[in-house]
């Protein structure tokens, strides 16, 4: 009974990781026992089928450097949800990704109860709603505060993310420089937003990490990366003192550290995998 | 406590229409203030200092900005009537996904249509039709995007239909010929009084667009 009750979950693991653990050749007696056990009438009524259990496995398709993926990983960590992290390589998109997100073909994709959910902030809201009894609430419960949090998350995605993307990826040095120049005033706006939202506390969400922290936090390492690549400062203590302190606090938070990569690792990925991003801007 | 609701808006704005529809669906009384976008009011600049854009919903003196944020806010505050988002988390995520698709794809595609010429314009027309066909696929044979009830994705997309006549007239093509299912959905939605009273008249939108083109030499 002790081992038998685990059999369905062992089948789940075999399915997820595509490898056989109780194998007809390597463990023949255990294999025969498992077949006998599962066929027993008393057991059949009680044991769930492994394909039903598979629905409870949470899968996340992603890649560790992606700030969008890391938003979702952070939300899952805050809610103490175990998941299988299916990492994409940087070269060819997997069939599962293309099937799960046929519209945008992008990571992250959360697969829960066999259904895909796409777009990082939509996934974070989904996680907050499904696991509403687990851990902290990520979005404020008051509708007005929630609207403000959604406003700032949208600002971060519509403005800051787009500019960082150009500052990292553009092969045109002038466009990179222009993007850097757009980022400083955006951070000044977010400095004001932080002061208003935090009301003197540690995070945008107050005492604990919340939705806007999750939206913004994974970008912090990338802001340091674009400073390195483009040899320009955007994280300036004179203009964004509170945001700087928030950034360091977030980056060094115990919950966050396991999930959000340090910027040196991100820079390493760029150097090894995407060298064209390392164009330096002209010195004039 | 009685609610005081003000909407800062501009008649032809697709984003403003979204909020008008949501307010009408919930039966909320509000004060409509038409903004002159070439001469923005001090109230608009104060209520939306970050983007300085309409629509802005002002509820008991507090501003909410960004049209889809406003629609969700309206749905949450006035939750006892006409739910706009589904109740289940997965369906809610799907509704948000498709509304986000409209924002990411449709707005830029339509903007490219009337601000470009020649080959660029042909590409923009094709892109718009491609994206609308994806949305048609998502609608399928359902009466509304949300299924049996009118909801969030319908509200997100519907206002763009008021600009179709303008694009078709300017660029000599027919959206209905390419996307008949979508146009049938538009007409079905317009049978609802909450929708027909909230949407701008396509002919007035066309005049507005001609005015903009002339003013900015586009």
Short mmCIF file of C-alpha atoms in Angstrom, two decimals:
data_model
loop_
_atom_site.label_atom_id
_atom_site.label_comp_id
_atom_site.label_asym_id
_atom_site.label_seq_id
_atom_site.Cartn_x
_atom_site.Cartn_y
_atom_site.Cartn_z
CA UNK A 1 0.00 0.00 0.00
CA UNK A 2 2.86 2.40 0.87
CA UNK A 3 4.53 2.04 -2.53
CA UNK A 4 1.42 1.28 -4.58
CA UNK A 5 -0.26 4.59 -3.79
CA UNK A 6 2.68 6.36 -5.43
CA UNK A 7 2.42 4.42 -8.69
CA UNK A 8 0.11 6.85 -10.46
CA UNK A 9 2.47 9.75 -9.61
CA UNK A 10 5.46 7.73 -10.80
CA UNK A 11 3.64 7.34 -14.13
CA UNK A 12 3.10 11.14 -14.15
CA UNK A 13 6.82 11.73 -13.66
CA UNK A 14 7.62 9.21 -16.41
CA UNK A 15 5.27 11.07 -18.76
CA UNK A 16 6.60 14.53 -17.89
CA UNK A 17 10.28 13.63 -18.09
CA UNK A 18 9.85 11.04 -20.85
CA UNK A 19 11.80 8.34 -19.06
CA UNK A 20 10.79 5.03 -17.57
CA UNK A 21 11.51 4.41 -13.93
CA UNK A 22 9.77 1.08 -13.39
CA UNK A 23 11.14 -0.66 -16.42
CA UNK A 24 10.30 -4.18 -17.70
CA UNK A 25 13.98 -4.91 -18.35
CA UNK A 26 15.79 -3.12 -15.51
CA UNK A 27 13.30 -3.82 -12.73
CA UNK A 28 11.33 -6.85 -13.99
CA UNK A 29 9.89 -8.02 -10.68
CA UNK A 30 8.84 -4.53 -9.61
CA UNK A 31 7.28 -4.07 -13.06
CA UNK A 32 5.23 -7.27 -12.74
CA UNK A 33 4.18 -6.32 -9.20
CA UNK A 34 3.06 -2.86 -10.41
CA UNK A 35 0.88 -4.44 -13.12
CA UNK A 36 -0.66 -6.87 -10.61
CA UNK A 37 -1.26 -4.10 -8.08
CA UNK A 38 -2.95 -1.75 -10.55
CA UNK A 39 -5.17 -4.55 -11.90
CA UNK A 40 -6.45 -5.52 -8.44
CA UNK A 41 -10.19 -4.74 -8.13
CA UNK A 42 -9.88 -3.06 -4.75
CA UNK A 43 -7.13 -0.78 -6.03
CA UNK A 44 -8.87 0.13 -9.31
CA UNK A 45 -11.78 1.77 -7.45
CA UNK A 46 -9.50 3.99 -5.40
CA UNK A 47 -6.42 4.90 -7.44
CA UNK A 48 -6.77 7.83 -9.82
CA UNK A 49 -5.58 7.24 -13.36
CA UNK A 50 -2.25 8.90 -14.05
CA UNK A 51 -3.64 10.92 -16.95
CA UNK A 52 -6.08 12.62 -14.56
CA UNK A 53 -3.18 13.44 -12.24
CA UNK A 54 -1.23 14.94 -15.15
CA UNK A 55 -3.81 17.71 -15.25
CA UNK A 56 -2.61 18.83 -11.82
CA UNK A 57 0.98 19.23 -12.95
CA UNK A 58 1.80 22.85 -13.68
CA UNK A 59 4.15 23.29 -16.63
CA UNK A 60 5.93 26.49 -17.53
CA UNK A 61 7.51 26.84 -20.97
CA UNK A 62 10.26 29.44 -20.79
CA UNK A 63 13.92 30.34 -20.63
CA UNK A 64 15.79 31.47 -17.53
CA UNK A 65 17.12 34.82 -18.87
CA UNK A 66 13.69 36.08 -19.97
CA UNK A 67 12.27 38.76 -17.65
CA UNK A 68 8.74 37.79 -18.77
CA UNK A 69 9.31 34.18 -17.80
CA UNK A 70 10.81 35.30 -14.50
CA UNK A 71 7.70 37.31 -13.67
CA UNK A 72 5.76 34.05 -13.81
CA UNK A 73 8.42 32.06 -11.91
CA UNK A 74 8.37 34.69 -9.17
CA UNK A 75 4.57 34.57 -8.92
CA UNK A 76 4.65 30.76 -8.68
CA UNK A 77 7.37 30.94 -6.01
CA UNK A 78 5.41 33.49 -3.96
CA UNK A 79 2.39 31.18 -4.11
CA UNK A 80 4.55 28.10 -3.30
CA UNK A 81 3.39 26.31 -6.45
CA UNK A 82 5.63 23.51 -7.70
CA UNK A 83 5.97 23.33 -11.45
CA UNK A 84 7.94 21.71 -14.22
CA UNK A 85 10.16 24.24 -15.98
CA UNK A 86 10.38 23.28 -19.65
CA UNK A 87 13.31 25.32 -20.93
CA UNK A 88 13.48 26.43 -24.53
CA UNK A 89 16.86 26.70 -26.21
CA UNK A 90 17.70 30.00 -27.91
CA UNK A 91 17.78 28.57 -31.41
CA UNK A 92 14.67 26.61 -32.36
CA UNK A 93 11.22 26.94 -30.80
CA UNK A 94 9.84 23.65 -29.50
CA UNK A 95 6.75 21.99 -30.94
CA UNK A 96 5.06 22.30 -27.58
CA UNK A 97 5.61 26.08 -27.54
CA UNK A 98 4.32 26.50 -31.11
CA UNK A 99 1.28 24.36 -30.30
CA UNK A 100 0.60 26.09 -26.95
CA UNK A 101 1.01 29.67 -28.20
CA UNK A 102 0.21 29.54 -31.92
CA UNK A 103 -0.73 33.25 -32.01
CA UNK A 104 2.47 34.85 -30.70
CA UNK A 105 4.81 31.80 -30.54
CA UNK A 106 6.48 33.33 -27.47
CA UNK A 107 7.44 32.41 -23.94
CA UNK A 108 6.27 32.27 -21.21
CA UNK A 109 3.37 29.84 -21.52
CA UNK A 110 1.83 28.33 -18.40
CA UNK A 111 0.08 25.01 -18.93
CA UNK A 112 -2.42 24.16 -16.22
CA UNK A 113 -5.08 21.41 -16.43
CA UNK A 114 -3.72 20.85 -19.96
CA UNK A 115 -4.69 24.38 -21.01
CA UNK A 116 -2.20 27.05 -22.05
CA UNK A 117 -2.19 30.59 -20.68
CA UNK A 118 -0.04 33.18 -22.50
CA UNK A 119 1.32 36.71 -21.88
CA UNK A 120 3.30 37.14 -18.66
CA UNK A 121 1.06 39.64 -16.85
CA UNK A 122 -2.08 37.72 -17.80
CA UNK A 123 -0.42 34.57 -16.41
CA UNK A 124 0.46 36.36 -13.15
CA UNK A 125 -3.17 37.47 -12.74
CA UNK A 126 -4.32 33.90 -13.48
CA UNK A 127 -1.95 32.51 -10.82
CA UNK A 128 -3.27 35.05 -8.30
CA UNK A 129 -6.89 34.10 -9.06
CA UNK A 130 -6.51 30.30 -9.19
CA UNK A 131 -4.33 30.02 -6.08
CA UNK A 132 -6.10 32.75 -4.17
CA UNK A 133 -5.71 30.84 -0.90
CA UNK A 134 -1.97 30.21 -1.31
CA UNK A 135 0.48 32.71 0.05
CA UNK A 136 0.16 36.47 -0.40
CA UNK A 137 -2.32 38.09 -2.82
CA UNK A 138 -0.34 39.57 -5.66
CA UNK A 139 -2.85 42.16 -6.81
CA UNK A 140 -4.52 44.58 -4.38
CA UNK A 141 -8.02 43.58 -3.32
CA UNK A 142 -9.44 47.11 -3.57
CA UNK A 143 -10.65 47.80 -7.17
CA UNK A 144 -9.12 51.29 -7.31
CA UNK A 145 -5.72 50.14 -6.01
CA UNK A 146 -5.92 47.23 -8.45
CA UNK A 147 -6.59 49.66 -11.34
CA UNK A 148 -3.54 51.70 -10.33
CA UNK A 149 -1.37 48.57 -10.18
CA UNK A 150 -2.63 47.49 -13.64
CA UNK A 151 -1.95 51.01 -14.98
CA UNK A 152 1.69 50.89 -13.87
CA UNK A 153 2.21 47.34 -15.13
CA UNK A 154 0.83 48.48 -18.53
CA UNK A 155 3.18 51.51 -18.48
CA UNK A 156 6.14 49.24 -17.78
CA UNK A 157 5.19 46.92 -20.66
CA UNK A 158 4.18 49.57 -23.21
CA UNK A 159 7.08 51.96 -22.57
CA UNK A 160 10.00 50.61 -20.55
CA UNK A 161 10.11 47.09 -21.98
CA UNK A 162 10.04 48.38 -25.56
CA UNK A 163 12.91 50.79 -24.92
CA UNK A 164 15.02 48.17 -23.11
CA UNK A 165 14.40 45.79 -26.02
CA UNK A 166 15.89 48.30 -28.49
CA UNK A 167 18.75 49.17 -26.12
CA UNK A 168 19.67 45.46 -25.91
CA UNK A 169 18.93 44.09 -29.35
CA UNK A 170 19.14 46.79 -32.00
CA UNK A 171 22.15 46.40 -34.31
CA UNK A 172 21.92 50.18 -34.93
CA UNK A 173 24.08 52.08 -32.43
CA UNK A 174 22.11 55.33 -32.91
CA UNK A 175 18.82 53.60 -32.12
CA UNK A 176 20.38 52.06 -29.00
CA UNK A 177 21.52 55.49 -27.83
CA UNK A 178 18.08 57.00 -28.51
CA UNK A 179 16.46 54.19 -26.51
CA UNK A 180 18.81 54.80 -23.57
CA UNK A 181 17.86 58.48 -23.62
CA UNK A 182 14.16 57.54 -23.46
CA UNK A 183 14.68 55.23 -20.48
CA UNK A 184 15.94 57.83 -17.99
CA UNK A 185 12.72 59.93 -18.00
CA UNK A 186 10.65 56.72 -17.80
CA UNK A 187 12.54 55.69 -14.66
CA UNK A 188 11.90 59.17 -13.23
CA UNK A 189 8.16 58.59 -13.76
CA UNK A 190 8.45 55.19 -12.07
CA UNK A 191 10.35 56.81 -9.17
CA UNK A 192 7.29 59.00 -8.53
CA UNK A 193 5.00 56.01 -8.96
CA UNK A 194 7.03 54.03 -6.42
CA UNK A 195 6.85 56.79 -3.83
CA UNK A 196 3.05 57.03 -4.26
CA UNK A 197 2.32 53.29 -4.41
CA UNK A 198 4.69 52.16 -1.63
CA UNK A 199 3.57 54.86 0.85
CA UNK A 200 6.92 54.63 2.61
CA UNK A 201 7.07 50.82 2.59
CA UNK A 202 9.58 48.50 0.95
CA UNK A 203 7.79 47.56 -2.28
CA UNK A 204 5.27 48.90 -4.80
CA UNK A 205 2.92 46.36 -3.23
CA UNK A 206 3.59 47.68 0.31
CA UNK A 207 5.27 45.42 2.88
CA UNK A 208 5.47 42.51 0.47
CA UNK A 209 6.20 42.00 -3.21
CA UNK A 210 3.13 42.65 -5.36
CA UNK A 211 2.02 42.90 -8.97
CA UNK A 212 4.00 46.00 -9.99
CA UNK A 213 7.13 44.68 -8.23
CA UNK A 214 6.70 41.44 -10.22
CA UNK A 215 6.22 43.41 -13.47
CA UNK A 216 9.24 45.65 -12.92
CA UNK A 217 11.66 43.57 -10.85
CA UNK A 218 12.92 41.11 -13.50
CA UNK A 219 13.82 44.10 -15.68
CA UNK A 220 16.27 45.42 -13.06
CA UNK A 221 19.10 43.11 -14.14
CA UNK A 222 18.44 44.04 -17.76
CA UNK A 223 18.77 47.75 -16.88
CA UNK A 224 22.24 46.97 -15.53
CA UNK A 225 22.99 45.00 -18.71
CA UNK A 226 22.08 47.91 -21.01
CA UNK A 227 24.27 50.22 -18.93
CA UNK A 228 27.19 47.80 -19.55
CA UNK A 229 26.48 47.31 -23.25
CA UNK A 230 25.89 50.95 -24.05
CA UNK A 231 28.27 52.52 -21.52
CA UNK A 232 25.59 54.96 -20.35
CA UNK A 233 24.01 55.39 -16.92
CA UNK A 234 20.27 55.14 -16.37
CA UNK A 235 20.30 53.96 -12.74
CA UNK A 236 21.20 57.37 -11.40
CA UNK A 237 21.03 58.01 -7.65
CA UNK A 238 20.46 61.73 -8.16
CA UNK A 239 17.22 61.25 -10.15
CA UNK A 240 15.82 57.95 -8.87
CA UNK A 241 17.06 57.48 -5.29
CA UNK A 242 13.99 55.59 -4.01
CA UNK A 243 13.68 53.39 -7.07
CA UNK A 244 17.38 52.49 -6.76
CA UNK A 245 16.91 51.38 -3.17
CA UNK A 246 13.81 49.40 -4.19
CA UNK A 247 15.77 47.75 -6.99
CA UNK A 248 18.58 46.60 -4.72
CA UNK A 249 16.08 45.45 -2.10
CA UNK A 250 14.14 43.47 -4.69
CA UNK A 251 17.23 41.99 -6.31
CA UNK A 252 18.59 40.80 -2.96
CA UNK A 253 15.29 39.55 -1.51
CA UNK A 254 15.54 35.91 -0.43
CA UNK A 255 12.44 34.85 -2.44
CA UNK A 256 13.65 36.62 -5.55
CA UNK A 257 17.29 35.51 -5.53
CA UNK A 258 16.55 31.92 -6.60
CA UNK A 259 14.47 33.10 -9.51
CA UNK A 260 15.89 36.32 -10.93
CA UNK A 261 19.35 35.90 -12.45
CA UNK A 262 22.10 38.33 -11.50
CA UNK A 263 22.95 40.72 -14.30
CA UNK A 264 26.43 39.25 -14.78
CA UNK A 265 24.81 35.98 -15.89
CA UNK A 266 22.56 37.86 -18.32
CA UNK A 267 25.54 39.70 -19.80
CA UNK A 268 27.28 36.36 -20.16
CA UNK A 269 24.36 35.03 -22.24
CA UNK A 270 24.54 38.04 -24.51
CA UNK A 271 28.29 37.72 -24.99
CA UNK A 272 28.06 34.02 -25.79
CA UNK A 273 24.78 33.78 -27.67
CA UNK A 274 23.95 37.19 -29.16
CA UNK A 275 27.27 38.98 -29.90
CA UNK A 276 25.70 41.42 -32.42
CA UNK A 277 24.02 43.08 -29.44
CA UNK A 278 27.41 44.22 -28.20
CA UNK A 279 27.86 47.15 -30.55
CA UNK A 280 29.28 50.08 -28.64
CA UNK A 281 27.86 53.48 -29.16
CA UNK A 282 30.09 56.14 -30.76
CA UNK A 283 32.01 58.29 -28.27
CA UNK A 284 30.59 61.62 -29.52
CA UNK B 1 -23.16 56.91 -1.03
CA UNK B 2 -24.02 58.11 -4.52
CA UNK B 3 -21.33 57.78 -7.14
CA UNK B 4 -20.08 60.72 -9.14
CA UNK B 5 -18.69 59.52 -12.46
CA UNK B 6 -17.08 61.68 -15.14
CA UNK B 7 -15.67 60.47 -18.46
CA UNK B 8 -13.08 62.59 -20.28
CA UNK B 9 -13.36 61.41 -23.87
CA UNK B 10 -13.31 62.26 -27.56
CA UNK B 11 -16.24 61.25 -29.79
CA UNK B 12 -14.33 59.29 -32.49
CA UNK B 13 -11.94 57.56 -30.03
CA UNK B 14 -12.12 53.76 -30.15
CA UNK B 15 -10.72 53.63 -26.63
CA UNK B 16 -13.30 56.08 -25.33
CA UNK B 17 -16.10 54.03 -26.93
CA UNK B 18 -14.98 50.98 -24.95
CA UNK B 19 -15.59 52.81 -21.68
CA UNK B 20 -18.90 54.30 -22.93
CA UNK B 21 -20.15 50.79 -23.74
CA UNK B 22 -19.07 49.43 -20.33
CA UNK B 23 -20.81 52.30 -18.50
CA UNK B 24 -23.97 51.78 -20.58
CA UNK B 25 -23.95 48.01 -19.94
CA UNK B 26 -23.87 48.68 -16.20
CA UNK B 27 -26.50 51.42 -16.42
CA UNK B 28 -24.19 53.96 -14.78
CA UNK B 29 -25.08 57.63 -14.98
CA UNK B 30 -22.12 59.81 -15.74
CA UNK B 31 -21.03 63.23 -16.96
CA UNK B 32 -19.49 63.10 -20.43
CA UNK B 33 -16.85 65.72 -21.19
CA UNK B 34 -15.66 66.05 -24.77
CA UNK B 35 -11.98 66.94 -24.97
CA UNK B 36 -10.41 68.99 -27.75
CA UNK B 37 -7.24 66.95 -28.27
CA UNK B 38 -5.46 69.90 -29.88
CA UNK B 39 -6.10 71.93 -26.72
CA UNK B 40 -6.22 69.56 -23.76
CA UNK B 41 -8.07 70.74 -20.68
CA UNK B 42 -6.28 71.39 -17.36
CA UNK B 43 -8.52 68.67 -15.90
CA UNK B 44 -7.25 66.06 -18.39
CA UNK B 45 -3.62 67.06 -17.82
CA UNK B 46 -4.15 66.81 -14.07
CA UNK B 47 -6.04 63.49 -14.18
CA UNK B 48 -3.68 61.76 -16.63
CA UNK B 49 -0.31 63.50 -16.21
CA UNK B 50 1.64 60.43 -17.41
CA UNK B 51 0.05 59.96 -20.85
CA UNK B 52 -2.17 63.08 -21.17
CA UNK B 53 -4.63 60.93 -23.11
CA UNK B 54 -8.32 60.10 -23.13
CA UNK B 55 -10.32 58.27 -22.04
CA UNK B 56 -10.06 59.00 -18.32
CA UNK B 57 -12.72 57.73 -15.95
CA UNK B 58 -13.03 59.89 -12.86
CA UNK B 59 -14.90 58.10 -10.06
CA UNK B 60 -15.63 60.21 -6.98
CA UNK B 61 -12.71 62.47 -7.90
CA UNK B 62 -10.18 59.66 -8.50
CA UNK B 63 -8.89 59.04 -12.05
CA UNK B 64 -8.56 55.64 -13.75
CA UNK B 65 -6.62 55.62 -17.03
CA UNK B 66 -6.09 53.13 -19.91
CA UNK B 67 -9.32 51.95 -21.51
CA UNK B 68 -9.09 48.22 -20.71
CA UNK B 69 -8.07 48.99 -17.11
CA UNK B 70 -11.12 51.27 -16.89
CA UNK B 71 -13.47 48.60 -18.28
CA UNK B 72 -12.19 46.05 -15.73
CA UNK B 73 -12.52 48.64 -12.95
CA UNK B 74 -16.13 49.34 -13.96
CA UNK B 75 -16.82 45.59 -13.98
CA UNK B 76 -15.37 45.16 -10.47
CA UNK B 77 -16.99 48.18 -8.82
CA UNK B 78 -20.46 47.71 -10.35
CA UNK B 79 -20.34 43.96 -10.06
CA UNK B 80 -24.03 43.26 -9.44
CA UNK B 81 -25.16 43.82 -13.03
CA UNK B 82 -24.13 42.60 -16.49
CA UNK B 83 -20.75 40.97 -15.79
CA UNK B 84 -18.28 41.91 -18.52
CA UNK B 85 -15.54 39.39 -17.69
CA UNK B 86 -16.16 35.68 -17.17
CA UNK B 87 -16.12 34.38 -13.59
CA UNK B 88 -13.66 31.47 -14.07
CA UNK B 89 -9.91 32.25 -14.02
CA UNK B 90 -9.11 30.40 -17.26
CA UNK B 91 -11.90 32.10 -19.21
CA UNK B 92 -10.84 35.45 -17.71
CA UNK B 93 -7.27 34.85 -18.88
CA UNK B 94 -8.55 34.04 -22.37
CA UNK B 95 -10.66 37.23 -22.45
CA UNK B 96 -7.66 39.32 -21.35
CA UNK B 97 -5.47 37.58 -23.95
CA UNK B 98 -7.78 38.46 -26.84
CA UNK B 99 -8.35 42.04 -25.67
CA UNK B 100 -4.55 42.36 -25.47
CA UNK B 101 -4.32 40.94 -29.02
CA UNK B 102 -6.65 43.70 -30.25
CA UNK B 103 -4.46 46.32 -28.55
CA UNK B 104 -1.19 44.85 -29.81
CA UNK B 105 -2.19 44.16 -33.40
CA UNK B 106 -5.31 46.01 -34.56
CA UNK B 107 -4.44 49.54 -33.44
CA UNK B 108 -1.02 49.66 -35.17
CA UNK B 109 -2.38 47.96 -38.29
CA UNK B 110 -5.19 50.52 -38.70
CA UNK B 111 -2.88 53.41 -37.97
CA UNK B 112 -0.53 52.20 -40.70
CA UNK B 113 -3.40 52.08 -43.18
CA UNK B 114 -4.25 55.75 -43.09
CA UNK B 115 -0.75 57.14 -42.49
CA UNK B 116 0.98 55.40 -45.41
CA UNK B 117 0.70 55.18 -49.18
CA UNK B 118 1.40 52.81 -52.05
CA UNK B 119 3.05 49.51 -51.21
CA UNK B 120 3.29 50.26 -47.49
CA UNK B 121 -0.45 50.87 -47.43
CA UNK B 122 -1.14 47.63 -49.32
CA UNK B 123 0.93 45.74 -46.73
CA UNK B 124 -0.98 47.48 -43.92
CA UNK B 125 -4.34 46.53 -45.48
CA UNK B 126 -3.28 42.90 -45.79
CA UNK B 127 -2.03 42.83 -42.21
CA UNK B 128 -5.33 44.24 -40.89
CA UNK B 129 -7.32 41.61 -42.78
CA UNK B 130 -4.99 38.87 -41.51
CA UNK B 131 -5.45 39.96 -37.89
CA UNK B 132 -9.23 40.34 -38.31
CA UNK B 133 -9.39 36.82 -39.75
CA UNK B 134 -7.56 35.49 -36.66
CA UNK B 135 -10.22 37.18 -34.54
CA UNK B 136 -12.95 35.71 -36.78
CA UNK B 137 -11.42 32.31 -36.11
CA UNK B 138 -11.58 32.93 -32.38
CA UNK B 139 -15.23 34.06 -32.63
CA UNK B 140 -16.16 30.95 -34.60
CA UNK B 141 -19.89 30.33 -34.59
CA UNK B 142 -20.46 31.89 -31.17
CA UNK B 143 -22.81 34.91 -31.05
CA UNK B 144 -20.22 36.90 -29.06
CA UNK B 145 -16.54 36.42 -28.23
CA UNK B 146 -17.48 35.48 -24.67
CA UNK B 147 -20.03 32.91 -25.89
CA UNK B 148 -23.71 33.55 -25.23
CA UNK B 149 -23.09 36.84 -23.43
CA UNK B 150 -21.64 40.09 -24.69
CA UNK B 151 -18.41 40.85 -22.83
CA UNK B 152 -14.87 42.08 -22.53
CA UNK B 153 -13.42 41.07 -25.91
CA UNK B 154 -16.52 42.29 -27.74
CA UNK B 155 -16.09 45.66 -25.99
CA UNK B 156 -12.35 45.76 -26.80
CA UNK B 157 -12.83 45.17 -30.54
CA UNK B 158 -16.22 46.65 -31.44
CA UNK B 159 -15.24 50.36 -31.52
CA UNK B 160 -12.68 49.67 -34.25
CA UNK B 161 -15.58 48.78 -36.55
CA UNK B 162 -16.71 52.43 -36.51
CA UNK B 163 -13.50 53.27 -38.37
CA UNK B 164 -13.89 50.58 -41.07
CA UNK B 165 -15.97 52.82 -43.35
CA UNK B 166 -13.25 55.50 -43.18
CA UNK B 167 -10.45 53.05 -44.05
CA UNK B 168 -12.48 51.43 -46.83
CA UNK B 169 -13.30 54.81 -48.37
CA UNK B 170 -9.73 56.10 -48.13
CA UNK B 171 -8.05 52.95 -49.33
CA UNK B 172 -10.59 51.40 -51.66
CA UNK B 173 -11.15 47.98 -50.13
CA UNK B 174 -13.96 46.10 -48.42
CA UNK B 175 -13.49 44.60 -44.99
CA UNK B 176 -16.92 42.96 -45.16
CA UNK B 177 -15.97 41.07 -48.30
CA UNK B 178 -12.98 39.55 -46.53
CA UNK B 179 -14.45 39.18 -43.03
CA UNK B 180 -18.20 38.59 -43.35
CA UNK B 181 -18.49 36.70 -40.05
CA UNK B 182 -16.91 39.59 -38.18
CA UNK B 183 -19.21 42.15 -39.80
CA UNK B 184 -22.21 39.95 -38.93
CA UNK B 185 -20.98 40.02 -35.31
CA UNK B 186 -20.67 43.84 -35.46
CA UNK B 187 -24.27 44.12 -36.67
CA UNK B 188 -25.46 41.69 -34.00
CA UNK B 189 -23.78 43.77 -31.28
CA UNK B 190 -25.27 46.99 -32.67
CA UNK B 191 -28.75 45.57 -32.02
CA UNK B 192 -28.01 46.17 -28.34
CA UNK B 193 -29.04 49.68 -27.36
CA UNK B 194 -26.09 50.00 -24.96
CA UNK B 195 -23.79 49.51 -27.95
CA UNK B 196 -25.61 51.55 -30.60
CA UNK B 197 -25.81 54.61 -28.34
CA UNK B 198 -22.11 54.36 -27.41
CA UNK B 199 -20.55 53.94 -30.83
CA UNK B 200 -19.61 56.88 -33.05
CA UNK B 201 -21.30 57.31 -36.44
CA UNK B 202 -18.90 55.92 -39.10
CA UNK B 203 -19.59 58.85 -41.45
CA UNK B 204 -18.65 61.34 -38.76
CA UNK B 205 -15.50 59.28 -38.05
CA UNK B 206 -14.62 59.50 -41.76
CA UNK B 207 -15.03 63.29 -41.72
CA UNK B 208 -12.87 63.45 -38.58
CA UNK B 209 -10.15 61.36 -40.22
CA UNK B 210 -10.17 63.55 -43.34
CA UNK B 211 -9.80 66.57 -41.06
CA UNK B 212 -6.79 65.03 -39.29
CA UNK B 213 -5.13 64.13 -42.56
CA UNK B 214 -5.59 67.65 -43.89
CA UNK B 215 -4.40 69.29 -40.65
CA UNK B 216 -1.23 67.25 -40.39
CA UNK B 217 -0.59 66.92 -44.10
CA UNK B 218 -0.71 63.13 -43.98
#
